[in-house]
Short mmCIF file of N, CA and C in Angstrom, two decimals:
data_model
loop_
_atom_site.label_atom_id
_atom_site.label_comp_id
_atom_site.label_asym_id
_atom_site.label_seq_id
_atom_site.Cartn_x
_atom_site.Cartn_y
_atom_site.Cartn_z
N MET Q 1 -0.09 230.62 20.15
CA MET Q 1 -0.37 230.39 18.57
C MET Q 1 0.78 231.63 17.85
N ALA Q 2 0.88 232.99 18.40
CA ALA Q 2 1.62 233.68 17.63
C ALA Q 2 3.21 233.38 17.54
N VAL Q 3 3.47 232.99 18.71
CA VAL Q 3 4.84 232.27 18.84
C VAL Q 3 5.11 231.29 17.67
N ARG Q 4 4.34 230.01 17.92
CA ARG Q 4 4.44 229.33 16.92
C ARG Q 4 4.37 229.54 15.60
N LEU Q 5 3.23 230.46 15.06
CA LEU Q 5 3.62 231.35 13.53
C LEU Q 5 4.80 232.00 13.27
N LEU Q 6 5.38 232.69 14.45
CA LEU Q 6 6.23 234.03 14.13
C LEU Q 6 7.28 233.44 14.24
N GLN Q 7 7.64 232.40 15.56
CA GLN Q 7 8.76 231.83 16.18
C GLN Q 7 9.74 232.53 16.55
N ASN Q 8 9.49 234.09 16.91
CA ASN Q 8 10.12 235.05 17.41
C ASN Q 8 8.97 235.50 18.89
N ASP Q 9 9.33 235.72 20.42
CA ASP Q 9 8.82 236.25 21.06
C ASP Q 9 8.39 237.64 20.72
N GLU Q 10 9.22 238.52 20.63
CA GLU Q 10 8.91 239.99 20.40
C GLU Q 10 7.76 239.76 19.13
N ASP Q 11 8.07 239.51 18.11
CA ASP Q 11 6.92 239.52 16.96
C ASP Q 11 5.49 238.96 17.60
N ALA Q 12 5.73 237.92 18.32
CA ALA Q 12 4.12 237.27 18.47
C ALA Q 12 3.95 238.59 19.67
N ARG Q 13 4.07 238.89 20.32
CA ARG Q 13 3.81 240.05 21.10
C ARG Q 13 3.47 241.44 20.43
N ASP Q 14 3.92 241.61 19.68
CA ASP Q 14 3.31 242.85 18.67
C ASP Q 14 2.32 242.61 18.16
N ALA Q 15 2.14 241.11 17.69
CA ALA Q 15 1.12 240.51 16.98
C ALA Q 15 0.03 240.42 17.60
N VAL Q 16 0.17 240.13 18.83
CA VAL Q 16 -0.94 240.28 19.82
C VAL Q 16 -1.71 241.35 19.78
N GLN Q 17 -0.55 242.59 20.46
CA GLN Q 17 -1.23 244.14 20.61
C GLN Q 17 -1.82 244.66 19.25
N ASP Q 18 -1.52 244.47 18.34
CA ASP Q 18 -1.84 244.92 17.27
C ASP Q 18 -3.32 244.23 16.74
N THR Q 19 -3.64 242.73 17.09
CA THR Q 19 -4.67 242.16 17.12
C THR Q 19 -5.62 242.83 18.15
N PHE Q 20 -5.53 243.29 19.42
CA PHE Q 20 -6.16 243.48 20.32
C PHE Q 20 -6.77 245.06 19.90
N GLU Q 21 -5.57 245.71 19.44
CA GLU Q 21 -6.15 247.21 18.54
C GLU Q 21 -7.15 247.25 17.60
N LYS Q 22 -7.16 246.12 16.80
CA LYS Q 22 -7.61 245.91 15.78
C LYS Q 22 -9.51 245.78 16.16
N LEU Q 23 -9.64 245.03 17.23
CA LEU Q 23 -10.42 244.39 17.43
C LEU Q 23 -11.44 245.22 18.94
N TRP Q 24 -10.67 246.08 19.13
CA TRP Q 24 -10.98 247.12 20.31
C TRP Q 24 -12.06 248.06 19.70
N SER Q 25 -11.77 248.03 18.12
CA SER Q 25 -12.86 249.49 18.09
C SER Q 25 -14.10 248.90 17.44
N LYS Q 26 -14.04 247.40 16.98
CA LYS Q 26 -15.05 246.51 16.25
C LYS Q 26 -16.69 246.58 16.96
N ASP Q 27 -17.31 245.92 16.60
CA ASP Q 27 -18.56 245.85 17.35
C ASP Q 27 -18.41 244.85 18.62
N GLU Q 28 -19.69 244.99 19.40
CA GLU Q 28 -19.84 244.06 20.31
C GLU Q 28 -20.02 242.69 20.18
N ILE Q 29 -19.37 241.97 21.31
CA ILE Q 29 -19.04 240.64 20.70
C ILE Q 29 -20.13 239.78 22.03
N GLU Q 30 -20.84 238.96 21.44
CA GLU Q 30 -21.97 238.60 22.21
C GLU Q 30 -21.86 237.29 22.96
N SER Q 31 -20.90 236.51 22.76
CA SER Q 31 -20.11 235.59 23.06
C SER Q 31 -18.63 234.87 23.61
N ASP Q 32 -18.38 234.11 24.18
CA ASP Q 32 -16.83 233.72 24.64
C ASP Q 32 -16.43 232.88 23.30
N ALA Q 33 -17.41 231.90 22.50
CA ALA Q 33 -17.00 231.46 21.17
C ALA Q 33 -16.84 232.32 20.34
N GLU Q 34 -17.38 233.42 20.16
CA GLU Q 34 -17.59 234.53 19.14
C GLU Q 34 -15.99 235.10 19.33
N ALA Q 35 -15.86 235.68 20.40
CA ALA Q 35 -14.93 236.11 20.96
C ALA Q 35 -13.40 235.21 20.07
N ARG Q 36 -13.60 234.22 20.83
CA ARG Q 36 -12.47 233.61 20.88
C ARG Q 36 -11.85 233.30 19.06
N ASN Q 37 -13.06 233.02 18.51
CA ASN Q 37 -13.23 232.50 17.13
C ASN Q 37 -12.69 234.11 16.40
N LYS Q 38 -13.24 235.49 16.69
CA LYS Q 38 -12.27 236.55 16.31
C LYS Q 38 -11.20 236.74 16.58
N LEU Q 39 -10.69 236.74 17.96
CA LEU Q 39 -9.36 236.84 18.14
C LEU Q 39 -8.13 235.90 17.65
N THR Q 40 -8.74 234.39 17.51
CA THR Q 40 -7.94 233.48 16.64
C THR Q 40 -7.94 233.96 15.46
N ARG Q 41 -8.72 234.08 14.35
CA ARG Q 41 -8.53 234.83 13.00
C ARG Q 41 -7.72 235.69 12.95
N VAL Q 42 -8.27 236.93 13.79
CA VAL Q 42 -7.54 238.16 13.36
C VAL Q 42 -5.82 238.07 13.80
N LEU Q 43 -5.59 237.29 14.67
CA LEU Q 43 -4.21 236.86 15.09
C LEU Q 43 -3.40 236.17 14.06
N ARG Q 44 -4.61 235.11 13.53
CA ARG Q 44 -3.49 234.36 12.37
C ARG Q 44 -3.37 235.28 11.42
N ASN Q 45 -4.48 236.12 11.07
CA ASN Q 45 -4.31 237.20 9.48
C ASN Q 45 -3.00 238.06 9.89
N THR Q 46 -2.84 238.40 11.19
CA THR Q 46 -1.83 239.40 11.65
C THR Q 46 -0.60 239.02 11.42
N CYS Q 47 -0.22 237.88 11.72
CA CYS Q 47 1.06 236.91 11.79
C CYS Q 47 1.13 236.64 10.28
N ILE Q 48 0.32 236.42 10.17
CA ILE Q 48 0.46 235.80 8.05
C ILE Q 48 1.09 237.41 7.52
N ASP Q 49 0.25 238.31 7.94
CA ASP Q 49 1.00 239.92 7.38
C ASP Q 49 2.27 239.89 7.83
N ARG Q 50 2.53 239.47 8.99
CA ARG Q 50 3.71 240.22 9.32
C ARG Q 50 4.65 239.14 8.71
N LEU Q 51 4.54 237.43 8.46
CA LEU Q 51 5.23 237.05 7.72
C LEU Q 51 5.98 237.16 6.22
N ARG Q 52 4.70 238.02 5.50
CA ARG Q 52 4.72 238.01 4.31
C ARG Q 52 5.87 239.32 4.16
N THR Q 53 5.33 240.49 5.29
CA THR Q 53 6.51 241.62 4.81
C THR Q 53 7.68 241.56 5.08
N THR Q 54 7.70 240.70 6.40
CA THR Q 54 9.21 240.83 7.15
C THR Q 54 9.99 239.64 6.22
N HIS Q 55 9.64 239.04 5.54
CA HIS Q 55 10.42 237.99 4.80
C HIS Q 55 10.32 237.98 3.41
N THR Q 56 10.20 238.81 2.98
CA THR Q 56 9.85 239.12 1.43
C THR Q 56 11.35 239.74 1.37
N VAL Q 57 11.64 239.25 -0.03
CA VAL Q 57 12.97 239.97 -0.79
C VAL Q 57 13.04 239.62 -2.15
N PRO Q 58 13.92 240.92 -2.34
CA PRO Q 58 13.60 241.00 -4.28
C PRO Q 58 14.08 239.77 -5.02
N LEU Q 59 13.46 239.26 -5.94
CA LEU Q 59 13.90 237.95 -6.58
C LEU Q 59 14.89 238.48 -7.08
N GLU Q 60 15.96 239.46 -7.35
CA GLU Q 60 16.73 239.55 -8.25
C GLU Q 60 18.09 239.23 -7.43
N SER Q 61 18.26 239.41 -6.00
CA SER Q 61 18.98 238.95 -4.83
C SER Q 61 18.75 237.70 -4.66
N VAL Q 62 17.89 236.80 -5.16
CA VAL Q 62 18.17 235.42 -4.97
C VAL Q 62 18.52 234.72 -6.04
N GLU Q 63 19.66 233.95 -5.88
CA GLU Q 63 20.22 233.01 -6.55
C GLU Q 63 20.02 231.45 -6.35
N THR Q 64 18.76 231.18 -7.46
CA THR Q 64 19.11 229.29 -7.09
C THR Q 64 18.64 228.99 -8.55
N GLU Q 65 19.09 227.54 -8.79
CA GLU Q 65 18.51 226.44 -9.65
C GLU Q 65 17.16 226.23 -9.55
N PHE Q 66 16.35 225.88 -11.22
CA PHE Q 66 15.48 225.41 -10.53
C PHE Q 66 15.41 224.30 -11.55
N ASP Q 67 14.98 223.42 -11.64
CA ASP Q 67 14.70 222.07 -12.49
C ASP Q 67 13.33 221.88 -12.84
N SER Q 68 13.36 222.29 -14.43
CA SER Q 68 11.75 222.11 -15.03
C SER Q 68 10.83 221.35 -14.76
N GLY Q 69 11.68 220.15 -14.14
CA GLY Q 69 10.35 218.93 -13.78
C GLY Q 69 9.70 219.26 -12.57
N TYR Q 70 10.11 220.09 -11.67
CA TYR Q 70 9.88 220.01 -10.40
C TYR Q 70 9.15 220.94 -9.80
N GLU Q 71 7.96 220.54 -9.49
CA GLU Q 71 7.01 221.43 -9.33
C GLU Q 71 7.26 221.98 -7.65
N THR Q 72 6.87 223.63 -7.24
CA THR Q 72 7.24 224.16 -6.17
C THR Q 72 6.07 224.00 -5.14
N PRO Q 73 6.19 223.61 -4.03
CA PRO Q 73 5.58 223.21 -3.20
C PRO Q 73 3.99 224.40 -3.35
N THR Q 74 4.35 225.25 -3.75
CA THR Q 74 2.75 225.97 -4.01
C THR Q 74 1.87 225.56 -4.91
N GLU Q 75 2.89 224.87 -5.90
CA GLU Q 75 2.09 224.41 -7.08
C GLU Q 75 1.43 222.93 -6.56
N ASP Q 76 2.33 222.08 -5.60
CA ASP Q 76 1.66 221.15 -5.38
C ASP Q 76 0.48 221.44 -4.20
N MET Q 77 0.59 222.54 -3.52
CA MET Q 77 -0.58 222.82 -2.57
C MET Q 77 -2.19 223.04 -3.70
N ALA Q 78 -1.53 223.75 -4.89
CA ALA Q 78 -2.74 224.38 -5.47
C ALA Q 78 -3.59 222.76 -6.29
N ARG Q 79 -2.24 222.20 -6.43
CA ARG Q 79 -3.11 220.88 -7.28
C ARG Q 79 -3.84 219.94 -6.35
N TYR Q 80 -3.32 220.07 -4.96
CA TYR Q 80 -4.02 219.03 -3.82
C TYR Q 80 -5.27 219.73 -3.56
N GLU Q 81 -5.33 221.03 -3.49
CA GLU Q 81 -6.36 221.55 -3.00
C GLU Q 81 -7.70 221.48 -4.16
N ARG Q 82 -7.39 221.42 -5.31
CA ARG Q 82 -8.41 221.25 -6.53
C ARG Q 82 -8.56 219.69 -6.46
N LEU Q 83 -7.77 218.86 -5.66
CA LEU Q 83 -8.22 217.24 -5.77
C LEU Q 83 -9.18 217.32 -4.73
N ILE Q 84 -8.84 217.75 -3.57
CA ILE Q 84 -10.03 217.74 -2.25
C ILE Q 84 -11.28 218.52 -2.80
N VAL Q 85 -11.34 219.32 -3.27
CA VAL Q 85 -12.44 220.23 -3.56
C VAL Q 85 -13.32 219.44 -4.85
N LYS Q 86 -12.87 218.82 -5.56
CA LYS Q 86 -13.41 217.93 -6.69
C LYS Q 86 -14.87 217.40 -6.28
N GLY Q 87 -15.77 218.12 -7.21
CA GLY Q 87 -17.05 217.62 -6.93
C GLY Q 87 -17.81 218.10 -6.43
N LEU Q 88 -17.63 219.86 -5.48
CA LEU Q 88 -18.46 220.33 -5.15
C LEU Q 88 -19.20 221.04 -6.02
N THR Q 89 -20.51 221.78 -5.70
CA THR Q 89 -21.09 222.30 -6.35
C THR Q 89 -20.46 224.06 -6.63
N GLU Q 90 -21.09 224.95 -7.64
CA GLU Q 90 -20.55 226.02 -7.38
C GLU Q 90 -20.88 226.93 -6.10
N THR Q 91 -22.24 226.79 -5.73
CA THR Q 91 -22.46 227.31 -4.29
C THR Q 91 -21.59 226.63 -3.23
N GLN Q 92 -21.41 225.21 -3.18
CA GLN Q 92 -20.72 224.76 -2.04
C GLN Q 92 -19.24 225.44 -2.26
N MET Q 93 -18.35 225.32 -3.53
CA MET Q 93 -17.36 226.00 -3.54
C MET Q 93 -17.40 227.68 -2.85
N ARG Q 94 -18.30 228.45 -3.55
CA ARG Q 94 -18.20 229.71 -2.93
C ARG Q 94 -18.00 229.84 -1.27
N ILE Q 95 -18.94 229.21 -0.79
CA ILE Q 95 -19.14 229.00 0.76
C ILE Q 95 -17.95 228.54 0.85
N TYR Q 96 -17.58 227.64 1.05
CA TYR Q 96 -16.16 227.21 1.01
C TYR Q 96 -14.85 227.97 1.39
N ASN Q 97 -14.70 228.67 0.01
CA ASN Q 97 -13.55 229.62 -0.08
C ASN Q 97 -13.96 230.64 0.79
N LEU Q 98 -15.24 231.28 1.10
CA LEU Q 98 -15.74 232.48 2.00
C LEU Q 98 -15.40 232.02 3.41
N ILE Q 99 -15.51 230.73 3.93
CA ILE Q 99 -15.36 230.87 4.94
C ILE Q 99 -13.91 230.43 5.22
N ALA Q 100 -13.72 229.37 4.79
CA ALA Q 100 -12.35 228.74 4.67
C ALA Q 100 -11.28 229.74 4.63
N HIS Q 101 -10.84 230.43 3.28
CA HIS Q 101 -10.17 231.17 2.89
C HIS Q 101 -10.12 232.63 3.28
N ASP Q 102 -11.04 233.51 3.55
CA ASP Q 102 -11.63 234.57 3.80
C ASP Q 102 -12.00 234.92 4.84
N CYS Q 103 -12.14 233.53 5.68
CA CYS Q 103 -12.36 233.82 7.42
C CYS Q 103 -13.61 234.62 7.76
N LEU Q 104 -14.83 234.76 6.60
CA LEU Q 104 -15.83 235.33 6.97
C LEU Q 104 -16.70 233.86 8.00
N GLU Q 105 -17.79 234.87 8.73
CA GLU Q 105 -18.60 234.03 9.25
C GLU Q 105 -20.06 233.56 8.63
N TYR Q 106 -20.60 233.03 9.21
CA TYR Q 106 -22.03 232.16 8.49
C TYR Q 106 -22.65 233.33 8.15
N GLU Q 107 -23.24 234.19 9.21
CA GLU Q 107 -24.12 235.26 8.80
C GLU Q 107 -23.63 236.40 7.51
N GLU Q 108 -22.43 236.62 7.78
CA GLU Q 108 -21.34 237.52 6.46
C GLU Q 108 -21.69 236.74 5.09
N VAL Q 109 -21.31 235.65 5.07
CA VAL Q 109 -21.88 234.49 3.81
C VAL Q 109 -23.17 234.71 3.16
N ALA Q 110 -23.97 234.52 4.38
CA ALA Q 110 -25.28 234.33 4.09
C ALA Q 110 -25.83 235.90 3.15
N LYS Q 111 -25.32 236.88 4.02
CA LYS Q 111 -25.95 238.08 3.29
C LYS Q 111 -25.29 238.47 1.88
N ARG Q 112 -23.89 237.96 1.60
CA ARG Q 112 -23.47 238.29 0.85
C ARG Q 112 -23.67 237.20 -0.44
N LEU Q 113 -24.53 236.07 -0.32
CA LEU Q 113 -25.04 235.42 -1.25
C LEU Q 113 -26.37 235.03 -1.16
N TYR Q 114 -27.38 235.76 -0.33
CA TYR Q 114 -28.38 236.10 -0.33
C TYR Q 114 -29.39 234.52 0.15
N MET Q 115 -28.72 234.11 0.91
CA MET Q 115 -29.08 232.75 1.30
C MET Q 115 -29.02 233.07 2.96
N SER Q 116 -30.12 232.19 3.63
CA SER Q 116 -30.31 232.05 5.24
C SER Q 116 -29.00 231.38 5.55
N VAL Q 117 -28.85 231.62 6.96
CA VAL Q 117 -27.65 231.17 7.58
C VAL Q 117 -27.95 229.86 7.57
N GLU Q 118 -28.76 228.98 7.73
CA GLU Q 118 -29.33 227.62 7.91
C GLU Q 118 -28.72 227.04 6.37
N ALA Q 119 -28.93 227.80 5.28
CA ALA Q 119 -28.63 227.39 3.75
C ALA Q 119 -27.07 227.09 3.66
N VAL Q 120 -26.15 228.34 4.53
CA VAL Q 120 -24.95 228.49 4.07
C VAL Q 120 -24.49 226.83 5.28
N ARG Q 121 -25.17 227.23 6.38
CA ARG Q 121 -24.52 225.75 7.20
C ARG Q 121 -24.77 224.28 7.07
N MET Q 122 -25.61 224.05 5.78
CA MET Q 122 -25.82 222.91 5.14
C MET Q 122 -25.08 222.66 4.45
N ASN Q 123 -24.90 223.89 3.47
CA ASN Q 123 -24.06 223.63 2.10
C ASN Q 123 -22.59 223.56 2.81
N LEU Q 124 -22.10 224.22 3.35
CA LEU Q 124 -20.68 224.06 4.05
C LEU Q 124 -20.70 222.62 4.29
N SER Q 125 -21.79 222.27 5.21
CA SER Q 125 -21.88 220.38 5.95
C SER Q 125 -21.45 219.55 4.79
N ARG Q 126 -22.40 219.57 3.79
CA ARG Q 126 -21.76 219.03 2.61
C ARG Q 126 -20.71 218.87 1.90
N ALA Q 127 -20.13 220.17 1.94
CA ALA Q 127 -18.95 220.51 1.22
C ALA Q 127 -17.87 219.85 1.96
N ARG Q 128 -18.19 219.73 3.32
CA ARG Q 128 -16.95 219.40 4.10
C ARG Q 128 -16.92 218.00 4.18
N LYS Q 129 -18.25 217.67 3.82
CA LYS Q 129 -18.36 215.65 3.68
C LYS Q 129 -17.37 215.21 2.55
N ARG Q 130 -17.91 216.13 1.62
CA ARG Q 130 -17.22 215.87 0.19
C ARG Q 130 -15.96 215.95 0.14
N ILE Q 131 -15.27 217.05 1.20
CA ILE Q 131 -13.88 216.90 1.35
C ILE Q 131 -13.16 215.87 1.95
N ARG Q 132 -13.91 215.29 2.95
CA ARG Q 132 -13.43 214.42 4.07
C ARG Q 132 -13.23 213.32 2.87
N GLU Q 133 -14.47 212.95 2.19
CA GLU Q 133 -14.42 211.24 1.24
C GLU Q 133 -13.06 211.89 0.01
N ASN Q 134 -13.06 213.18 -0.42
CA ASN Q 134 -12.00 213.41 -1.33
C ASN Q 134 -10.83 212.66 -0.74
N ILE Q 135 -10.28 213.45 0.55
CA ILE Q 135 -9.32 213.18 1.05
C ILE Q 135 -9.15 211.84 1.29
N LYS Q 136 -9.74 210.90 1.81
CA LYS Q 136 -9.86 209.61 2.02
C LYS Q 136 -9.55 208.71 0.81
N MET Q 137 -9.65 209.33 -0.23
CA MET Q 137 -9.45 208.59 -1.70
C MET Q 137 -8.22 208.98 -1.97
N ILE Q 138 -7.57 210.36 -1.84
CA ILE Q 138 -6.28 210.76 -2.24
C ILE Q 138 -5.33 209.45 -1.19
N ASP Q 139 -5.57 209.20 -0.10
CA ASP Q 139 -4.92 208.67 1.18
C ASP Q 139 -4.22 207.32 0.34
N ARG Q 140 -5.35 206.67 -0.27
CA ARG Q 140 -5.75 205.44 -0.28
C ARG Q 140 -4.17 204.95 -1.29
#
């Protein structure tokens, strides 16, 4: 995964080592699934951090011409995400963002929103169902 994201063997090895260092001092892991999820999440975030720091270039040094009628890929993605989450309740949106973007566990989300874990799972399930429906409508 790290090699695929970073496209460099050396950087990938460093990212994996950083990931294990971060997780080594954390709480005990109770199951293989939990270990796999945490490793994947932390490795992905570590790779993203490395990509952000290594490829940062001051804007003054970049010379490009922009067509004012063209939207950047970031704007396209933001618009697409707004379309796929359209129709979610505020609670569903908060849960979706905490789990999908902030990579929190169900228990952490439940504590943060003062809900039961079952309620978080149910709301996320409904949100994902709505998102699938929205994607199908967009693809038509």
